[in-house]
Coordinates of C-alpha atoms in Angstrom, one line a residue:
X1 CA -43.4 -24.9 22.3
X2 CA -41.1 -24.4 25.0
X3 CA -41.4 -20.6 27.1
X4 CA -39.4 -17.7 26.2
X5 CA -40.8 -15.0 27.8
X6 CA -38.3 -13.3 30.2
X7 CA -39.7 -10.6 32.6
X8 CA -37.3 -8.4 34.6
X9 CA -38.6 -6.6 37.5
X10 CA -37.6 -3.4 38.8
X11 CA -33.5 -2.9 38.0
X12 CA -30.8 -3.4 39.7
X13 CA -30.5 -6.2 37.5
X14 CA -27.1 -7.0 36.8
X15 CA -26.6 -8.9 33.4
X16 CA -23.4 -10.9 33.1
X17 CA -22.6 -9.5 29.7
X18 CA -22.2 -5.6 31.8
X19 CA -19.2 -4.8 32.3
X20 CA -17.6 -1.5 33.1
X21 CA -17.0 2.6 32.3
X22 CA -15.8 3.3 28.9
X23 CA -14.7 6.4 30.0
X24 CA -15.1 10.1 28.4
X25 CA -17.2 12.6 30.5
X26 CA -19.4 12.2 33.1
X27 CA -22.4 9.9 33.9
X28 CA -25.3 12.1 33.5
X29 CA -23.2 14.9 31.2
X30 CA -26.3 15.9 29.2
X31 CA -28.5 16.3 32.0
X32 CA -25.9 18.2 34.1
X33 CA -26.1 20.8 31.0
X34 CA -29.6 20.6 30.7
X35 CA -30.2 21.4 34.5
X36 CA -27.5 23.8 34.8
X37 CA -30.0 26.2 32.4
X38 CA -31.8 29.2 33.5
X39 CA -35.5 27.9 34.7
X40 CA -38.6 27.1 32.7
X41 CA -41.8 28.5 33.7
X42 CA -43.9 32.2 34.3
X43 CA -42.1 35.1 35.6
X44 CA -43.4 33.9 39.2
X45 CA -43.2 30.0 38.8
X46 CA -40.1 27.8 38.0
X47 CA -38.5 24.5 38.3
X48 CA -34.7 23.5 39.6
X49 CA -33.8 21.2 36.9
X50 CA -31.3 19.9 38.9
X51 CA -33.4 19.4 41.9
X52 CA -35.9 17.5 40.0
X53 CA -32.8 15.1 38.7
X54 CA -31.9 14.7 41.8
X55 CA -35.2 13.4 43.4
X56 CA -36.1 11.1 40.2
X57 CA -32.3 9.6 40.8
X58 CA -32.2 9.3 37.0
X59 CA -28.3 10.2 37.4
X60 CA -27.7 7.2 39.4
X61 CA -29.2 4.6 36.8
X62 CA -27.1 6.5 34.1
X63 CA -24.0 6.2 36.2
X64 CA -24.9 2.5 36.4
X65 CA -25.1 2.4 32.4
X66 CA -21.5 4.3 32.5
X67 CA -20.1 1.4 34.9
X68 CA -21.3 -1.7 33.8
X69 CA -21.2 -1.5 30.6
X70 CA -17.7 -1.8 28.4
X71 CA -17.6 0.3 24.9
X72 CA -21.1 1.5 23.1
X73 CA -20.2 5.3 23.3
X74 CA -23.0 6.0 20.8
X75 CA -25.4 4.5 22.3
X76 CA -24.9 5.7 25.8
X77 CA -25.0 9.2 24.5
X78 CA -28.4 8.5 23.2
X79 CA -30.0 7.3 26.4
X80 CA -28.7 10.4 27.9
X81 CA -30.3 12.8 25.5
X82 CA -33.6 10.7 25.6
X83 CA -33.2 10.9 29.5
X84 CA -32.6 14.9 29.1
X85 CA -35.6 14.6 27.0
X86 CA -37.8 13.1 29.4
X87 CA -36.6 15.3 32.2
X88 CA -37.2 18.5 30.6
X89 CA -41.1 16.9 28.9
X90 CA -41.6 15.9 32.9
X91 CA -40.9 19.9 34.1
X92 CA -42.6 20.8 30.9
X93 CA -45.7 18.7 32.4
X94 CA -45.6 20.5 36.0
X95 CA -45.6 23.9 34.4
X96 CA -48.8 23.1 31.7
X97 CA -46.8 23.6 28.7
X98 CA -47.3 19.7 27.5
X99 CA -50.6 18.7 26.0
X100 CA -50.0 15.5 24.9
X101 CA -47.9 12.6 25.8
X102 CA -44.6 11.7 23.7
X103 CA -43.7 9.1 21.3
X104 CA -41.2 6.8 23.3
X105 CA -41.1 3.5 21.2
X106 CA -37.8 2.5 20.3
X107 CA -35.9 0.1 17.7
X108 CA -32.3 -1.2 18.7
X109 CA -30.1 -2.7 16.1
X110 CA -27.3 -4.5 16.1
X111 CA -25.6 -8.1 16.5
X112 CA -26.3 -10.4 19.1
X113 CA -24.3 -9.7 22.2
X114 CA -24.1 -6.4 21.9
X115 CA -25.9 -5.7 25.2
X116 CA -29.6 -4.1 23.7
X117 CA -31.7 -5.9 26.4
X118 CA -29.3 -4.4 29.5
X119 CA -29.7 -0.9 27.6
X120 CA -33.7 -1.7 27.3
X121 CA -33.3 -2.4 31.2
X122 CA -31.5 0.9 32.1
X123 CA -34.3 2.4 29.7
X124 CA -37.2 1.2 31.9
X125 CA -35.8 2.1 34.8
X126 CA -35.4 5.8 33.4
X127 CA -38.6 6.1 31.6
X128 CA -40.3 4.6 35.6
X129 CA -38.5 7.1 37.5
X130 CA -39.1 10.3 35.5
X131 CA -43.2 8.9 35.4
X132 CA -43.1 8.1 32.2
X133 CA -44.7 4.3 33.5
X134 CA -46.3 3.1 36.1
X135 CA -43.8 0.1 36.8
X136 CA -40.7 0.1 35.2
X137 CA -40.7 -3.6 33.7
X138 CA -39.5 -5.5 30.9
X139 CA -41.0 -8.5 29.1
X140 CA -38.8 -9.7 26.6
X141 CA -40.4 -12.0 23.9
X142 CA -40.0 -13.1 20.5
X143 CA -42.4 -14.1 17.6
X144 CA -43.2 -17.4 19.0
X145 CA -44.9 -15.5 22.3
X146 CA -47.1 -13.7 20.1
X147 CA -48.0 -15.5 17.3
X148 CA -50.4 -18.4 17.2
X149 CA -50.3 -21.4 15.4
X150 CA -54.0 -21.8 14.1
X151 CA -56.8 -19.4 13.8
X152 CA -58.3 -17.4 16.6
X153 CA -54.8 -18.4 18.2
X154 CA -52.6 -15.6 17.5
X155 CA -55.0 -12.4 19.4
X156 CA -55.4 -13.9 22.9
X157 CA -51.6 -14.7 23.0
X158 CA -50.8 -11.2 21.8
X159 CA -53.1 -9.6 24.0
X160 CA -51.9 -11.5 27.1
X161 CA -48.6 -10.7 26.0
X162 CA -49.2 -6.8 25.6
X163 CA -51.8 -7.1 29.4
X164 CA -48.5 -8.7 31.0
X165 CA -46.3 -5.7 30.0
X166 CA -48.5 -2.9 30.5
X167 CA -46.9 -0.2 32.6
X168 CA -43.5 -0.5 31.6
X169 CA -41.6 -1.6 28.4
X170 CA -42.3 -4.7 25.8
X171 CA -39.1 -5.3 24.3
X172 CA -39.8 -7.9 21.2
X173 CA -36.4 -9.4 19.8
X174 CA -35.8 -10.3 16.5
X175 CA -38.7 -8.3 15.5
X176 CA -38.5 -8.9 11.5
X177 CA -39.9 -12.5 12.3
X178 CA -43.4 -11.3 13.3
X179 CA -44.7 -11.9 10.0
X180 CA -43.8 -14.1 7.1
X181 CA -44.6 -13.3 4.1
X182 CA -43.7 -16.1 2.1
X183 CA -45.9 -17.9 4.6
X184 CA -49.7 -17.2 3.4
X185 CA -50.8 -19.1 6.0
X186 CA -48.7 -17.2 8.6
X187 CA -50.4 -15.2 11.6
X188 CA -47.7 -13.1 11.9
X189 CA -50.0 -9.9 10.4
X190 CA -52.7 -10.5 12.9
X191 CA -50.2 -9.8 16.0
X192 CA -48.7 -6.7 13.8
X193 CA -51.8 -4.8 13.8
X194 CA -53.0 -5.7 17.4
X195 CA -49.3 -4.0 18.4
X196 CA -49.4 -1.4 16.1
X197 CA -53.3 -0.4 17.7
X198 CA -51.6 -0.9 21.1
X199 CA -48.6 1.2 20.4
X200 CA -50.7 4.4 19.2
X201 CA -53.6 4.3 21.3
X202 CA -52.0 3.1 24.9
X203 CA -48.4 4.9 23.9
X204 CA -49.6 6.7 27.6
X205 CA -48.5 3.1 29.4
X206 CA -46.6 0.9 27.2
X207 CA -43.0 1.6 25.5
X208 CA -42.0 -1.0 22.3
X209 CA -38.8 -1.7 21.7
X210 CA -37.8 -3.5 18.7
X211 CA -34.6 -5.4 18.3
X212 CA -32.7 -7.2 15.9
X213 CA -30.0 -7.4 13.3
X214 CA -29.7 -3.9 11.7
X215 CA -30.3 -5.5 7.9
X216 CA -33.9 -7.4 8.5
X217 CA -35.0 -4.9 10.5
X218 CA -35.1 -2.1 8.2
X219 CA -36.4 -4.8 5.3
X220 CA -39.3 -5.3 8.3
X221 CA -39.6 -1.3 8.7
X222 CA -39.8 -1.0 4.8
X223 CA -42.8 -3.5 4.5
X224 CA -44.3 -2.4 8.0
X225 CA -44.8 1.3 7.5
X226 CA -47.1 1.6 10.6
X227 CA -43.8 0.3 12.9
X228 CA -41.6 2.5 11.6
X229 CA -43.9 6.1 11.7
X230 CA -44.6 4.9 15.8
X231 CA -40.3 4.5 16.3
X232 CA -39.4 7.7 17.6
X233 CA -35.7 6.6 19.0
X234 CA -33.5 3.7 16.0
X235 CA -30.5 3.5 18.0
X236 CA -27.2 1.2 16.7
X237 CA -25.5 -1.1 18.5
X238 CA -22.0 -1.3 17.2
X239 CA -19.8 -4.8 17.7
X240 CA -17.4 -4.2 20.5
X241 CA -13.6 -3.7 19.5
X242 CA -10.8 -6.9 20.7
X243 CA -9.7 -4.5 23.8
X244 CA -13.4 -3.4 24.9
X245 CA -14.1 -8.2 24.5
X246 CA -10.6 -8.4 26.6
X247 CA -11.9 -6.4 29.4
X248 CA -15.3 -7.7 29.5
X249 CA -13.9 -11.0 30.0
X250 CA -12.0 -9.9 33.1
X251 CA -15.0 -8.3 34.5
X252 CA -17.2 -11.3 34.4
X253 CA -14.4 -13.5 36.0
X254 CA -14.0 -10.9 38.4
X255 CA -17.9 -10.7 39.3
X256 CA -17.5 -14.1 39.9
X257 CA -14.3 -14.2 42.0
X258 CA -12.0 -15.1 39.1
X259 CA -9.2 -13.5 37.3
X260 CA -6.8 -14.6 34.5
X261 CA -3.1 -15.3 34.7
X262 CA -0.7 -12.8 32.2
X263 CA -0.4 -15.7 30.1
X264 CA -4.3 -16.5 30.8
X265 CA -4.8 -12.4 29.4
X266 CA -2.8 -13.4 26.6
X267 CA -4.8 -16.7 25.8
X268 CA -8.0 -14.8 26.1
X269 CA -6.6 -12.2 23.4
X270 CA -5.7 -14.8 21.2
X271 CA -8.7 -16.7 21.6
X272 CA -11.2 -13.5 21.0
X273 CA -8.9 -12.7 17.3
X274 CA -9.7 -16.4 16.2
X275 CA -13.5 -16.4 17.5
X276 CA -14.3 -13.3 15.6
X277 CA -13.1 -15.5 12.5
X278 CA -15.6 -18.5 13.3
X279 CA -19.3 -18.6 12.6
X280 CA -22.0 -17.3 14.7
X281 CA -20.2 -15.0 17.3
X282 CA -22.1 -13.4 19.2
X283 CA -19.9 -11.0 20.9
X284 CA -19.7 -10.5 24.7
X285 CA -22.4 -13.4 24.9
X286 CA -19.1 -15.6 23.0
X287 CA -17.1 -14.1 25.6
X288 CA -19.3 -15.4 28.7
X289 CA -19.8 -18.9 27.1
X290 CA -16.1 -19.3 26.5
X291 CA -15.3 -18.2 30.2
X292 CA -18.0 -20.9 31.1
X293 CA -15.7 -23.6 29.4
X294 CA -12.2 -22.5 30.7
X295 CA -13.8 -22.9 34.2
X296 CA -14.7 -26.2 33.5
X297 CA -11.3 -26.9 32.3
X298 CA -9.5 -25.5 35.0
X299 CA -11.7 -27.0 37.7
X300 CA -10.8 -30.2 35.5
X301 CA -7.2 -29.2 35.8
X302 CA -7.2 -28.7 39.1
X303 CA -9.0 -31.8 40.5
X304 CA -6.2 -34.1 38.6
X305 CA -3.4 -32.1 39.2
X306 CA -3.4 -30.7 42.5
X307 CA -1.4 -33.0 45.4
X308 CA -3.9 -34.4 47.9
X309 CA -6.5 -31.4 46.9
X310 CA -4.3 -28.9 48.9
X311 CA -5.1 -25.9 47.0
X312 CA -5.2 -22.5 47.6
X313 CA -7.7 -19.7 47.3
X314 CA -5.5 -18.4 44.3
X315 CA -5.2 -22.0 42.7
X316 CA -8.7 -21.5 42.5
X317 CA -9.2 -18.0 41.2
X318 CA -6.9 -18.1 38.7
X319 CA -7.8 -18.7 34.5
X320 CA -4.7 -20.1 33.2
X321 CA -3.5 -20.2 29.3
X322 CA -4.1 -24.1 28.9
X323 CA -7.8 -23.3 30.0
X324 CA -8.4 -21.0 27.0
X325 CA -5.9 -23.1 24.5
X326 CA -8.0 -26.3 25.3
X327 CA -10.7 -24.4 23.0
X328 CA -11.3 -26.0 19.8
X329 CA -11.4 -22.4 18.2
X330 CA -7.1 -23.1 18.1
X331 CA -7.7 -26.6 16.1
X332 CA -7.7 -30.3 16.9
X333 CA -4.2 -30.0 18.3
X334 CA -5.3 -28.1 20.6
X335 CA -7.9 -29.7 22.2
X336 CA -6.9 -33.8 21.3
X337 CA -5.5 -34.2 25.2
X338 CA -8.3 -32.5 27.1
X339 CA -10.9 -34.1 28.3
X340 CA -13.1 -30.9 27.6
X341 CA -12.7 -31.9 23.7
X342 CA -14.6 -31.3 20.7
X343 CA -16.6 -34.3 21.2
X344 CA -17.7 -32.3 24.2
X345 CA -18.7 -29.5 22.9
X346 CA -21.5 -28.2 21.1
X347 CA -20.5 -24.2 20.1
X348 CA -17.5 -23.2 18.7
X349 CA -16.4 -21.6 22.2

């Protein structure tokens, strides 16, 4: 079975699916009004709030969340008041007012490419700096990383899985396939309750985050009680709008030294309103993998059109219309003179 497991180290990551400010307020908005409050503390002790914001440099990963990521206004106001959570539990900690540690395990919803593992990034890197883990880590998995295939299989994969991620965050995708019921030979249980003992007992040194599509996973929290009394954060991904998909698409061709023609713009508008309309689109990840193609096709272009290969530096960065067109989202007449046809191509972008 082939690996899955994707570990990220300390971030500063930058996933291709980021993208930039959706505007509205400041980075760190919340925490500015939580550390603009009078002091906590005894009438001779106190803390400066904004002092210790400052120092844990929680401000800059949330003005990182602000600029590279298009869109998802709900949920970046979440992560701020969880990070103004955390702050204020950390000061609450110095001052011996805390007496035991809180509930940080998490459930993101939404459809694919809607940028949960970049958010579960950011949230690692916030729950590490305000001490809330030792490393600041992710290991993203899914069922087949946890779940063995025969008996006495399924608890030394789990464990290894759960001894790998220790000290920072364990972000399980597609959560809901953990167990099969209709299965009765499925494993899927054993793994549940290993995670569920880990998640209560060792909540001190491991964050969970589930993710998934919103529907399954509350069918999965309905028949797994025990996950859904640990969740203390369900935050929602929402699909991102044609404008907020438009301006993605820039920003990943301009990460990569590329930008599109006005009538390239106006392909990649078309080309996003008849891709929503075709199955399995995955949102920004759509996006990326159609970006992917045009370069093939203008590289393509170029090669057999250009004069002796004298090209410029523009020639090269620029995504024109009849590299988006070529797509076989706009139908066989579209695509039956380029060589990047549907025979070619295994996805709908």
């Amino acid at each position: 079975m082939a690996e899955t497991i994707r570990s990220y180290g300390h971030p500063g990551i930058t996933d291709p699916l980021s993208c930039e400010r959706s505007g509205g307020g400041g980075p760190s908005a919340t925490l500015s009004a939580v550390a603009n409050q009078p002091a906590l503390g005894l009438p001779t002790e106190f803390i400066d709030l904004a002092r210790e914001l400052t120092e844990a440099g929680v401000e800059e990963v949330l003005t990182e969340l602000d600029d590279e990521l298009i869109g998802l206004a709900p949920v970046k106001t979440r992560i701020r008041e969880i990070a103004a959570l955390l702050l204020v539990e950390r000061v609450r900690r110095k001052l011996g007012l805390s007496s035991e540690p809180p509930t940080l395990h998490m459930s993101f919803t939404g459809n694919p490419g809607t940028g949960k593992t970049t958010v579960a990034l950011r949230m690692a890197d916030i729950l590490h700096r305000l001490g809330f883990v030792r490393k600041g880590h992710l290991i993203s998995v899914t069922r087949d990383d946890l779940v063995g295939q025969y008996i006495g299989h399924t608890a030394p994969k789990t464990k290894e899985i759960l001894k790998r991620a220790m000290g920072g965050v364990l972000f399980i995708d597609e959560a809901y396939y953990l167990y099969r019921a209709e299965n009765e030979r499925d494993y899927g249980q054993e793994a549940i309750e290993i995670l569920l003992q880990v998640m209560e007992n060792q909540r001190e040194d491991l964050v969970v985050i589930l993710a998934g599509y919103a529907g399954p996973m509350e069918k999965f929290f309905r028949s797994n009680p025990g996950f859904r009394s640990r969740i203390a954060h369900h935050i929602d991904f929402p699909d991102y709008a044609d404008g907020e998909l438009l301006a993605i698409g820039e920003l990943i061709l301009a990460k990569q030294n590329y930008k599109l023609s006005d009538s390239g713009r106006e392909a990649l508008a078309h080309y996003i309103t008849a891709r929503k309309q075709q199955p399995h689109f995955s949102n920004a990840r759509s996006i990326r993998n159609a970006l992917d193609r045009a370069r093939l096709r203008q590289a393509n272009r170029i090669v057999r059109s250009a004069a002796n290969l004298k090209i410029t530096a523009k020639d090269l960065m620029t995504i024109d219309a009849p590299d988006l067109l070529a797509s076989r989202v706009f139908g066989q007449d579209a695509t039956a003179n380029s060589p990047l046809s549907d025979e070619t191509e295994s996805t709908f972008d």
